[in-house]
């Protein structure tokens, strides 16, 4: 099943929202440190609410640690960025993909851009700069789950 990764997130509310999304979709979130806030339940609880206890989060002390994990797991790394001409809906996702969301303030460094397996963008209206990282994660994860047929089974 596709997974999400957050590169040194700045805003605890976005991270909490993404953890809530991950809990609802039964996907793992990889949090690549350092974060711009203390990683604690209290910092994330407001946006994540009572979903945090159901979320699967794996912390990585650095991008190098995350990259070692990813390579040993044989997973592709797919970066969501404004610096791409490939729309996220035109990409063929695989169940072993990890969707990487950049830092809210600065994205990811060029060194990360160079080693990802693909760079995808969400098309926006002209003159708009970016979509909130949690909303972007939801859009891209939804498309990846749809394509791979890995949406969680609903109780309804």
PDB file of C-alpha atoms in Angstrom, residues 38-150:
ATOM      1  CA  UNK A  38       8.505  19.305  19.141  1.00  0.00           C
ATOM      2  CA  UNK A  39       7.163  15.927  18.034  1.00  0.00           C
ATOM      3  CA  UNK A  40       4.738  15.215  20.851  1.00  0.00           C
ATOM      4  CA  UNK A  41       1.137  14.167  21.203  1.00  0.00           C
ATOM      5  CA  UNK A  42       0.203  17.596  22.552  1.00  0.00           C
ATOM      6  CA  UNK A  43       1.726  19.375  19.523  1.00  0.00           C
ATOM      7  CA  UNK A  44      -0.219  17.168  17.111  1.00  0.00           C
ATOM      8  CA  UNK A  45      -3.404  16.485  19.063  1.00  0.00           C
ATOM      9  CA  UNK A  46      -5.418  19.558  18.055  1.00  0.00           C
ATOM     10  CA  UNK A  47      -5.536  18.645  14.331  1.00  0.00           C
ATOM     11  CA  UNK A  48      -5.203  14.886  14.740  1.00  0.00           C
ATOM     12  CA  UNK A  49      -7.794  14.731  17.513  1.00  0.00           C
ATOM     13  CA  UNK A  50      -8.440  11.215  18.760  1.00  0.00           C
ATOM     14  CA  UNK A  51      -7.168   9.699  15.520  1.00  0.00           C
ATOM     15  CA  UNK A  52      -3.515   9.941  16.564  1.00  0.00           C
ATOM     16  CA  UNK A  53      -3.643   6.734  18.554  1.00  0.00           C
ATOM     17  CA  UNK A  54      -4.803   4.916  15.411  1.00  0.00           C
ATOM     18  CA  UNK A  55      -2.142   6.424  13.144  1.00  0.00           C
ATOM     19  CA  UNK A  56       1.033   4.555  12.250  1.00  0.00           C
ATOM     20  CA  UNK A  57       3.975   6.945  12.322  1.00  0.00           C
ATOM     21  CA  UNK A  58       7.608   6.006  11.894  1.00  0.00           C
ATOM     22  CA  UNK A  59      10.191   8.611  12.840  1.00  0.00           C
ATOM     23  CA  UNK A  60      13.510   8.934  11.004  1.00  0.00           C
ATOM     24  CA  UNK A  61      16.220  11.061  12.641  1.00  0.00           C
ATOM     25  CA  UNK A  62      17.476  12.303   9.270  1.00  0.00           C
ATOM     26  CA  UNK A  63      16.845  12.036   5.552  1.00  0.00           C
ATOM     27  CA  UNK A  64      19.827   9.675   5.311  1.00  0.00           C
ATOM     28  CA  UNK A  65      18.176   7.332   7.835  1.00  0.00           C
ATOM     29  CA  UNK A  66      14.906   7.489   5.914  1.00  0.00           C
ATOM     30  CA  UNK A  67      16.672   6.841   2.610  1.00  0.00           C
ATOM     31  CA  UNK A  68      18.415   3.766   4.022  1.00  0.00           C
ATOM     32  CA  UNK A  69      15.054   2.444   5.232  1.00  0.00           C
ATOM     33  CA  UNK A  70      13.399   3.164   1.872  1.00  0.00           C
ATOM     34  CA  UNK A  71      16.105   1.462  -0.163  1.00  0.00           C
ATOM     35  CA  UNK A  72      16.122  -1.655   2.030  1.00  0.00           C
ATOM     36  CA  UNK A  73      12.340  -1.829   1.560  1.00  0.00           C
ATOM     37  CA  UNK A  74      12.682  -1.393  -2.229  1.00  0.00           C
ATOM     38  CA  UNK A  75      10.158   1.460  -2.349  1.00  0.00           C
ATOM     39  CA  UNK A  76       9.971   4.221  -4.933  1.00  0.00           C
ATOM     40  CA  UNK A  77      10.092   7.801  -3.661  1.00  0.00           C
ATOM     41  CA  UNK A  78       7.588  10.130  -5.313  1.00  0.00           C
ATOM     42  CA  UNK A  79       7.954  13.853  -4.560  1.00  0.00           C
ATOM     43  CA  UNK A  80       4.981  16.219  -4.686  1.00  0.00           C
ATOM     44  CA  UNK A  81       6.391  19.562  -5.791  1.00  0.00           C
ATOM     45  CA  UNK A  82       5.559  22.724  -7.691  1.00  0.00           C
ATOM     46  CA  UNK A  83       8.741  22.096  -9.737  1.00  0.00           C
ATOM     47  CA  UNK A  84       7.395  19.480 -12.136  1.00  0.00           C
ATOM     48  CA  UNK A  85       5.476  19.280 -15.380  1.00  0.00           C
ATOM     49  CA  UNK A  86       3.984  15.844 -14.614  1.00  0.00           C
ATOM     50  CA  UNK A  87       0.503  15.994 -13.121  1.00  0.00           C
ATOM     51  CA  UNK A  88      -0.141  13.680 -10.194  1.00  0.00           C
ATOM     52  CA  UNK A  89      -3.129  12.227 -12.062  1.00  0.00           C
ATOM     53  CA  UNK A  90      -0.989  11.303 -15.100  1.00  0.00           C
ATOM     54  CA  UNK A  91       1.397   9.120 -13.080  1.00  0.00           C
ATOM     55  CA  UNK A  92       1.205   5.336 -12.670  1.00  0.00           C
ATOM     56  CA  UNK A  93       1.437   4.624  -8.940  1.00  0.00           C
ATOM     57  CA  UNK A  94       2.549   1.338  -7.399  1.00  0.00           C
ATOM     58  CA  UNK A  95       1.616  -0.053  -4.023  1.00  0.00           C
ATOM     59  CA  UNK A  96       5.232   0.245  -2.813  1.00  0.00           C
ATOM     60  CA  UNK A  97       5.423   4.003  -3.473  1.00  0.00           C
ATOM     61  CA  UNK A  98       6.160   6.521  -0.737  1.00  0.00           C
ATOM     62  CA  UNK A  99       4.698   9.957  -1.464  1.00  0.00           C
ATOM     63  CA  UNK A 100       7.040  12.635  -0.118  1.00  0.00           C
ATOM     64  CA  UNK A 101       5.681  15.989   1.002  1.00  0.00           C
ATOM     65  CA  UNK A 102       8.186  18.820   1.368  1.00  0.00           C
ATOM     66  CA  UNK A 103       8.609  21.237   4.219  1.00  0.00           C
ATOM     67  CA  UNK A 104       5.879  23.905   4.214  1.00  0.00           C
ATOM     68  CA  UNK A 105       8.386  26.775   4.224  1.00  0.00           C
ATOM     69  CA  UNK A 106      11.036  25.558   1.781  1.00  0.00           C
ATOM     70  CA  UNK A 107      10.051  22.227   0.208  1.00  0.00           C
ATOM     71  CA  UNK A 108      12.989  19.836  -0.065  1.00  0.00           C
ATOM     72  CA  UNK A 109      16.612  20.578  -0.963  1.00  0.00           C
ATOM     73  CA  UNK A 110      17.891  20.068  -4.502  1.00  0.00           C
ATOM     74  CA  UNK A 111      19.804  16.980  -3.326  1.00  0.00           C
ATOM     75  CA  UNK A 112      16.478  15.289  -2.529  1.00  0.00           C
ATOM     76  CA  UNK A 113      14.972  16.415  -5.847  1.00  0.00           C
ATOM     77  CA  UNK A 114      17.851  14.690  -7.626  1.00  0.00           C
ATOM     78  CA  UNK A 115      17.391  11.276  -6.031  1.00  0.00           C
ATOM     79  CA  UNK A 116      13.599  10.826  -6.090  1.00  0.00           C
ATOM     80  CA  UNK A 117      12.105   8.393  -8.580  1.00  0.00           C
ATOM     81  CA  UNK A 118       9.504  10.871  -9.808  1.00  0.00           C
ATOM     82  CA  UNK A 119       8.389  14.485  -9.282  1.00  0.00           C
ATOM     83  CA  UNK A 120       4.686  15.260  -9.529  1.00  0.00           C
ATOM     84  CA  UNK A 121       2.624  18.414  -9.323  1.00  0.00           C
ATOM     85  CA  UNK A 122      -0.993  19.270  -8.708  1.00  0.00           C
ATOM     86  CA  UNK A 123      -2.262  21.609 -11.429  1.00  0.00           C
ATOM     87  CA  UNK A 124      -3.503  24.948 -10.101  1.00  0.00           C
ATOM     88  CA  UNK A 125      -5.090  28.097 -11.406  1.00  0.00           C
ATOM     89  CA  UNK A 126      -2.664  30.569 -12.939  1.00  0.00           C
ATOM     90  CA  UNK A 127      -0.983  32.852 -10.425  1.00  0.00           C
ATOM     91  CA  UNK A 128      -1.482  30.520  -7.468  1.00  0.00           C
ATOM     92  CA  UNK A 129       1.656  29.462  -5.610  1.00  0.00           C
ATOM     93  CA  UNK A 130       0.832  26.275  -3.724  1.00  0.00           C
ATOM     94  CA  UNK A 131      -1.834  24.152  -2.057  1.00  0.00           C
ATOM     95  CA  UNK A 132      -1.700  23.362   1.657  1.00  0.00           C
ATOM     96  CA  UNK A 133       0.556  20.350   2.267  1.00  0.00           C
ATOM     97  CA  UNK A 134      -2.161  18.356   4.065  1.00  0.00           C
ATOM     98  CA  UNK A 135      -4.644  18.959   1.243  1.00  0.00           C
ATOM     99  CA  UNK A 136      -1.986  18.010  -1.315  1.00  0.00           C
ATOM    100  CA  UNK A 137      -1.205  14.824   0.621  1.00  0.00           C
ATOM    101  CA  UNK A 138      -4.898  13.910   0.602  1.00  0.00           C
ATOM    102  CA  UNK A 139      -5.267  14.504  -3.129  1.00  0.00           C
ATOM    103  CA  UNK A 140      -2.160  12.529  -4.084  1.00  0.00           C
ATOM    104  CA  UNK A 141      -2.766   9.699  -1.631  1.00  0.00           C
ATOM    105  CA  UNK A 142      -6.356   9.371  -2.844  1.00  0.00           C
ATOM    106  CA  UNK A 143      -5.186   8.992  -6.440  1.00  0.00           C
ATOM    107  CA  UNK A 144      -2.477   6.495  -5.446  1.00  0.00           C
ATOM    108  CA  UNK A 145      -4.958   4.408  -3.429  1.00  0.00           C
ATOM    109  CA  UNK A 146      -7.490   4.525  -6.281  1.00  0.00           C
ATOM    110  CA  UNK A 147      -4.976   3.394  -8.876  1.00  0.00           C
ATOM    111  CA  UNK A 148      -3.526   0.620  -6.715  1.00  0.00           C
ATOM    112  CA  UNK A 149      -6.908  -0.592  -5.462  1.00  0.00           C
ATOM    113  CA  UNK A 150      -5.752  -0.279  -1.865  1.00  0.00           C
TER     114      UNK A 150
END
